[in-house]
Amino acid sequence: MASDFTAELRHAVRALLRAPTLTLAAVVCLGLGIGATTAIYSAVHTALLRSLPFDEPDRLVSVFRTTPHFSSGPFAPANFIDLRSATRSLEGLAAIATNVALLEGTDESQRVSVGQASGDLFPVLRVPALRGRLLRPEDEGAEAPLVAVVTEELWRDRFGADAGLVGSTLRLDGQEHDVVGILPAELRIPHGSQAVRADVWTPLRFTPQEASQRRSNYLRTVARLVDGTSPVAADGEMVQIMEGIIEAHPELRGEQLRVVPMQAESVKTVRGPLLLLLGAVGFVLLIAAANVASLLLARGVGRREEYAVRTALGARRADLIRTALLESALLAAFGSVVGLALAWAGVSAIRSLLPTQLPQLSGLSVDLPILGFALVLAAAVASLCAVAPAWQASSGDTDALRSGGRSGTGSRHQRWLRSLIVAEVALSLMLLLGAGLVMRGFQSLVGRDPGFAAEGLVTLSVDVSPSRYEDVGTYAGFLAQAVEAVRGVPGVTQAGAIQLIPYEGWGWNFNIRYEGQAGDDPTRLPLVENRYVSPGIFATLGQTLLGGRLLSEMDDASEGTPVVVVANQALVDRDFAGEDPVGKRFHLSDSTYATIVGVVTNIRNSGPYSEPRPAVYWSYAQRGGGFSSFPLLIRTSGDPLRVSRAVTAAIRTVDPTAAVSQPRTMDQVMARSVGRPRFYLALLGIFAGVALGLAVSGLYGIMSYAVARRTRELGVRAALGGTPTRIFSMVMAQGMGLLVIGSAAGLLGGVAVTRLLGSLLYGVSPLDAVTWLLVPLPLVGAAALATVIPARRASAVSPSIAMREE
């Protein structure tokens, strides 16, 4: 038996080597389809199928505060404390706050991200320490020593993996912290569509004033279910607890909460786009499979004489099918090798394209489950492609012997080939339409007016130690001096500070209550975004004053100075239609107010995804107490990044210990803000290009094959007076007929498929006329070219061919 199999295997190898062009084409088609599909499946597996890297991840939940305005909000300290103490369905309810701090060193200070966590966070997640220990509930106590846990990345990068770091001290924002442990690398805590990570973790501690706050919402909360408790049961209990809190504190009316599984919530925003990508790459795989099937069908016809001889010598049909399937298995093996190589390259490309807004894909790789998927996929595709050709080729038709192998191809065979080409064209057009619509949506997104001129703008972050600054006045003094020093740098034309760089964050918001307006239900009052700025920011961004005045250096924290703000046009349009907003006041408390002194044009603070939001601008010098991190915007007349080096030196003349980091052009900031749609567009575009290439090559191959098989017929036509022009037109008509049928099917399928792209179109209609008119043109042009070449070859067939055949 083994010797028989070995003989059949050698025969299969020789058969493939006798047709090197066909074998290479089939292997490349299989490799492209398998490689692309495996790469995307690896992304789907990583994001949607892989369990969270925590013990018993199905018991982890996220807890969100909800209001009429949003459904995934954070909590205020007092509400969190009450919820934590009252719950019985949650094994632990942990809170996280994020911030930045200045890590001071003997040589140079460094800006680090800081996670402030309640002591039960790491027990809830069941994360082990790499070294030492992690935070504990007792670390929250006001009298407990200040401690810190450092991530493995910071431990290696900043401290050279010094084993003595645990037990030593870190100086964060001027305060000494005892390092008690090292966290494992790549710790990311999912929270909705985002993931929380930090360089340093410290205990979350509340002052008595903070612990009484019920409207200052900044705590993200996660929990672990008590064993045997479902998320639905926990949600019901927590809702009841929250209702009791609201009853005791009527100012919270309109608020509620929801408890949801952590993993399901973390992938909710990426599930649809990733499944669409998987569907798109499935089209590529189908087109590749159709190409391979058509190649094997064509080859089967060419081998009819061989199979007829073997049948005449006693071979059974099962023997012939087994031979054909063995050849397909070899093609699958070779295709798998090519596909896995392409999958590795594809995963590397995906990682390079991966934006920071997709933490769900962190750790993307080709691991054992992905390898198994690729091998099974290759075997399945190659076997399916081989079944019909093997069945037809093994029919044992003895006419092939009588005709010397020149018998024509049957009508059923021709129908199979034509059907495959029509399917390829239809699938390619559907994929091209999808990619074209996503591109139009992306163009619409990035083409939206940001409200400022990005050219020449550079951003950077300045962090100072709070221990060097006592109050809002000294912070403001540093900022004013730093901005003035920056303005003196050659090449700088304007400079200003803003709490959050436009296009980078949603900012802080609050429910605004104007003077004379009832405040019985604060959550139903309109939301307004906050931005703290230095007076020069409006000129730096190029915002135009529409009424009143701008902030000035006189708007400071001096006693008796009224609190003032500048509003944007979006706030005026929503809240003061037909009225002059200048001079209007809104409540800071029941007895204190802020006054609107000016109105400026809108900028898209929150990025291009939404219209400009109503916003007010406060002066750092007046209300900026507690800030020790100052993002700067600098307008330059030269190379922005080259100027940033001189800016760093200028800032350090004001405070030598300041950390200046993250220099970026505004163009880079804006490009990063659209990283997620650019990622999806890039992959869809690649798949559409591969599909187009496969479909056109398939059409060319089939038309070339058809011409080669009809050489005798074409010679007869020429001998009977058929002109080259007439023969050329006949072949072109046949090829273009397939294209027309396939295009019609693709357009009909596209109507259904493109409606699934709504979340990626950003306002562009799925039936966008420009896309539907222009996208088919590359396919039509390439397919026409693929048909022209065989048609010209057919028109050049000599009548002597028919005579020689006879």
Coordinates of N, CA, C and O in Angstrom, one line a residue, residues 16 22-38 281 284-293 295-296 327-343 374-386 690 694:
L16 N 2.2 17.7 -12.1 CA 2.2 19.2 -11.8 C 3.4 19.8 -12.5 O 3.4 20.9 -13.0
L22 N 0.7 26.5 -15.1 CA -0.6 26.3 -14.4 C -0.4 26.1 -12.9 O -1.1 26.6 -12.1
T23 N 0.6 25.2 -12.6 CA 0.9 25.0 -11.2 C 1.3 26.2 -10.4 O 0.7 26.5 -9.3
L24 N 2.1 27.0 -11.0 CA 2.5 28.3 -10.4 C 1.4 29.2 -10.2 O 1.2 29.8 -9.1
A25 N 0.5 29.3 -11.2 CA -0.6 30.2 -11.2 C -1.6 29.8 -10.1 O -2.1 30.6 -9.3
A26 N -1.8 28.4 -10.0 CA -2.7 27.9 -9.0 C -2.2 28.1 -7.6 O -2.9 28.5 -6.6
V27 N -0.9 27.9 -7.4 CA -0.3 28.1 -6.1 C -0.3 29.6 -5.7 O -0.6 29.9 -4.5
V28 N 0.0 30.5 -6.6 CA -0.1 31.9 -6.3 C -1.5 32.3 -5.9 O -1.7 33.1 -4.9
C29 N -2.5 31.9 -6.7 CA -3.9 32.2 -6.4 C -4.3 31.7 -5.0 O -4.9 32.4 -4.2
L30 N -4.0 30.4 -4.7 CA -4.2 29.8 -3.4 C -3.5 30.6 -2.3 O -4.1 30.9 -1.3
G31 N -2.2 30.9 -2.6 CA -1.4 31.6 -1.6 C -2.0 33.0 -1.2 O -2.1 33.4 -0.1
L32 N -2.4 33.8 -2.3 CA -3.0 35.1 -2.1 C -4.3 35.0 -1.3 O -4.5 35.7 -0.3
G33 N -5.2 34.1 -1.7 CA -6.5 33.9 -0.9 C -6.3 33.5 0.5 O -6.9 34.0 1.4
I34 N -5.4 32.4 0.7 CA -5.2 31.9 2.0 C -4.5 32.9 2.9 O -4.8 33.1 4.1
G35 N -3.4 33.5 2.3 CA -2.7 34.5 3.1 C -3.5 35.7 3.6 O -3.5 36.0 4.8
A36 N -4.3 36.3 2.7 CA -5.1 37.4 3.1 C -6.2 37.0 4.1 O -6.4 37.7 5.1
T37 N -6.8 35.8 3.9 CA -7.9 35.4 4.8 C -7.3 35.1 6.1 O -7.9 35.4 7.2
T38 N -6.1 34.4 6.2 CA -5.5 34.1 7.5 C -5.1 35.3 8.2 O -5.3 35.4 9.5
V281 N -12.4 39.8 2.7 CA -11.3 38.9 2.3 C -11.9 37.6 1.9 O -11.3 36.8 1.2
V284 N -12.2 37.8 -1.7 CA -10.9 37.5 -2.3 C -10.6 36.0 -2.4 O -10.2 35.5 -3.4
L285 N -10.9 35.3 -1.3 CA -10.7 33.9 -1.3 C -11.6 33.2 -2.3 O -11.1 32.2 -3.0
L286 N -12.8 33.6 -2.4 CA -13.7 33.0 -3.4 C -13.2 33.2 -4.9 O -13.3 32.3 -5.7
I287 N -12.7 34.4 -5.1 CA -12.2 34.7 -6.4 C -11.0 33.9 -6.7 O -10.8 33.3 -7.8
A288 N -10.1 33.8 -5.7 CA -8.9 32.9 -5.9 C -9.3 31.5 -6.1 O -8.7 30.8 -7.0
A289 N -10.3 31.0 -5.4 CA -10.8 29.6 -5.6 C -11.4 29.4 -7.0 O -11.2 28.4 -7.6
A290 N -12.1 30.4 -7.4 CA -12.7 30.3 -8.8 C -11.6 30.3 -9.8 O -11.7 29.5 -10.8
N291 N -10.5 31.0 -9.6 CA -9.4 31.0 -10.6 C -8.8 29.6 -10.6 O -8.5 29.0 -11.6
V292 N -8.5 29.1 -9.4 CA -7.9 27.7 -9.3 C -8.8 26.7 -9.9 O -8.4 25.8 -10.7
A293 N -10.1 26.8 -9.7 CA -11.1 25.8 -10.3 C -11.1 25.9 -11.8 O -11.1 24.9 -12.5
L295 N -8.6 26.9 -13.7 CA -7.4 26.4 -14.1 C -7.4 24.9 -14.2 O -7.0 24.2 -15.1
L296 N -8.0 24.3 -13.1 CA -8.0 22.8 -13.0 C -9.0 22.3 -14.1 O -8.8 21.2 -14.6
E327 N -3.2 15.4 -6.5 CA -2.6 16.6 -7.1 C -3.1 17.9 -6.4 O -2.3 18.8 -6.1
S328 N -4.4 17.9 -6.1 CA -4.9 19.1 -5.4 C -4.4 19.2 -4.0 O -4.2 20.4 -3.5
A329 N -4.1 18.1 -3.4 CA -3.5 18.2 -2.0 C -2.1 18.7 -2.1 O -1.7 19.5 -1.2
L330 N -1.4 18.4 -3.1 CA 0.0 19.0 -3.3 C -0.2 20.5 -3.6 O 0.6 21.3 -3.0
L331 N -1.1 20.9 -4.4 CA -1.3 22.3 -4.6 C -1.7 23.0 -3.3 O -1.2 24.1 -3.0
A332 N -2.5 22.3 -2.5 CA -2.9 22.9 -1.2 C -1.6 23.1 -0.3 O -1.5 24.1 0.4
A333 N -0.8 22.1 -0.3 CA 0.5 22.1 0.5 C 1.3 23.3 0.0 O 1.8 24.1 0.9
F334 N 1.6 23.4 -1.3 CA 2.4 24.5 -1.8 C 1.7 25.8 -1.5 O 2.3 26.8 -1.2
G335 N 0.3 25.9 -1.8 CA -0.4 27.1 -1.5 C -0.4 27.5 0.0 O -0.3 28.7 0.3
S336 N -0.3 26.5 0.9 CA -0.3 26.8 2.3 C 1.0 27.5 2.6 O 1.1 28.4 3.4
V337 N 2.1 27.0 2.1 CA 3.4 27.6 2.3 C 3.5 29.0 1.9 O 3.9 29.9 2.6
V338 N 3.0 29.3 0.6 CA 2.9 30.6 0.2 C 2.0 31.5 1.0 O 2.3 32.6 1.4
G339 N 0.8 30.9 1.3 CA -0.2 31.6 2.1 C 0.3 32.0 3.5 O 0.1 33.1 4.0
L340 N 1.0 31.0 4.2 CA 1.5 31.3 5.5 C 2.6 32.4 5.4 O 2.6 33.3 6.3
A341 N 3.4 32.4 4.4 CA 4.4 33.5 4.2 C 3.7 34.8 4.0 O 4.1 35.8 4.6
L342 N 2.7 34.8 3.2 CA 1.9 36.1 3.0 C 1.1 36.5 4.3 O 1.0 37.7 4.5
A343 N 0.7 35.5 5.0 CA 0.0 35.8 6.3 C 0.9 36.5 7.3 O 0.5 37.4 7.9
A374 N -5.2 28.1 8.9 CA -4.6 28.3 7.5 C -4.5 26.9 6.8 O -4.8 26.8 5.6
L375 N -4.0 25.9 7.5 CA -3.8 24.6 6.9 C -5.2 24.0 6.5 O -5.4 23.4 5.5
V376 N -6.2 24.1 7.5 CA -7.5 23.5 7.2 C -8.1 24.3 6.0 O -8.7 23.7 5.1
L377 N -8.0 25.6 6.0 CA -8.5 26.4 4.9 C -7.9 26.0 3.6 O -8.6 25.9 2.6
A378 N -6.6 25.8 3.5 CA -5.9 25.5 2.3 C -6.4 24.2 1.8 O -6.7 24.0 0.6
A379 N -6.5 23.2 2.7 CA -7.0 21.8 2.3 C -8.4 21.9 1.7 O -8.7 21.3 0.7
A380 N -9.3 22.6 2.5 CA -10.7 22.7 2.1 C -10.8 23.4 0.7 O -11.6 22.9 -0.2
V381 N -10.1 24.5 0.5 CA -10.3 25.3 -0.8 C -9.7 24.4 -1.9 O -10.4 24.3 -3.0
A382 N -8.5 23.8 -1.7 CA -8.0 23.1 -2.8 C -8.8 21.9 -3.2 O -9.0 21.5 -4.3
S383 N -9.4 21.2 -2.2 CA -10.2 20.0 -2.4 C -11.5 20.4 -3.1 O -11.9 19.8 -4.1
L384 N -12.1 21.5 -2.7 CA -13.4 21.9 -3.3 C -13.1 22.4 -4.8 O -13.9 22.1 -5.7
C385 N -12.0 23.0 -5.0 CA -11.6 23.4 -6.4 C -11.4 22.2 -7.3 O -11.6 22.3 -8.5
A386 N -11.0 21.1 -6.7 CA -10.6 20.0 -7.5 C -11.7 19.0 -7.8 O -11.6 18.2 -8.7
V690 N -6.3 43.3 -4.9 CA -6.0 41.9 -5.1 C -7.1 41.2 -5.9 O -6.9 40.4 -6.8
L694 N -6.9 39.4 -9.5 CA -7.3 38.0 -9.7 C -8.4 37.8 -10.7 O -8.3 36.9 -11.6

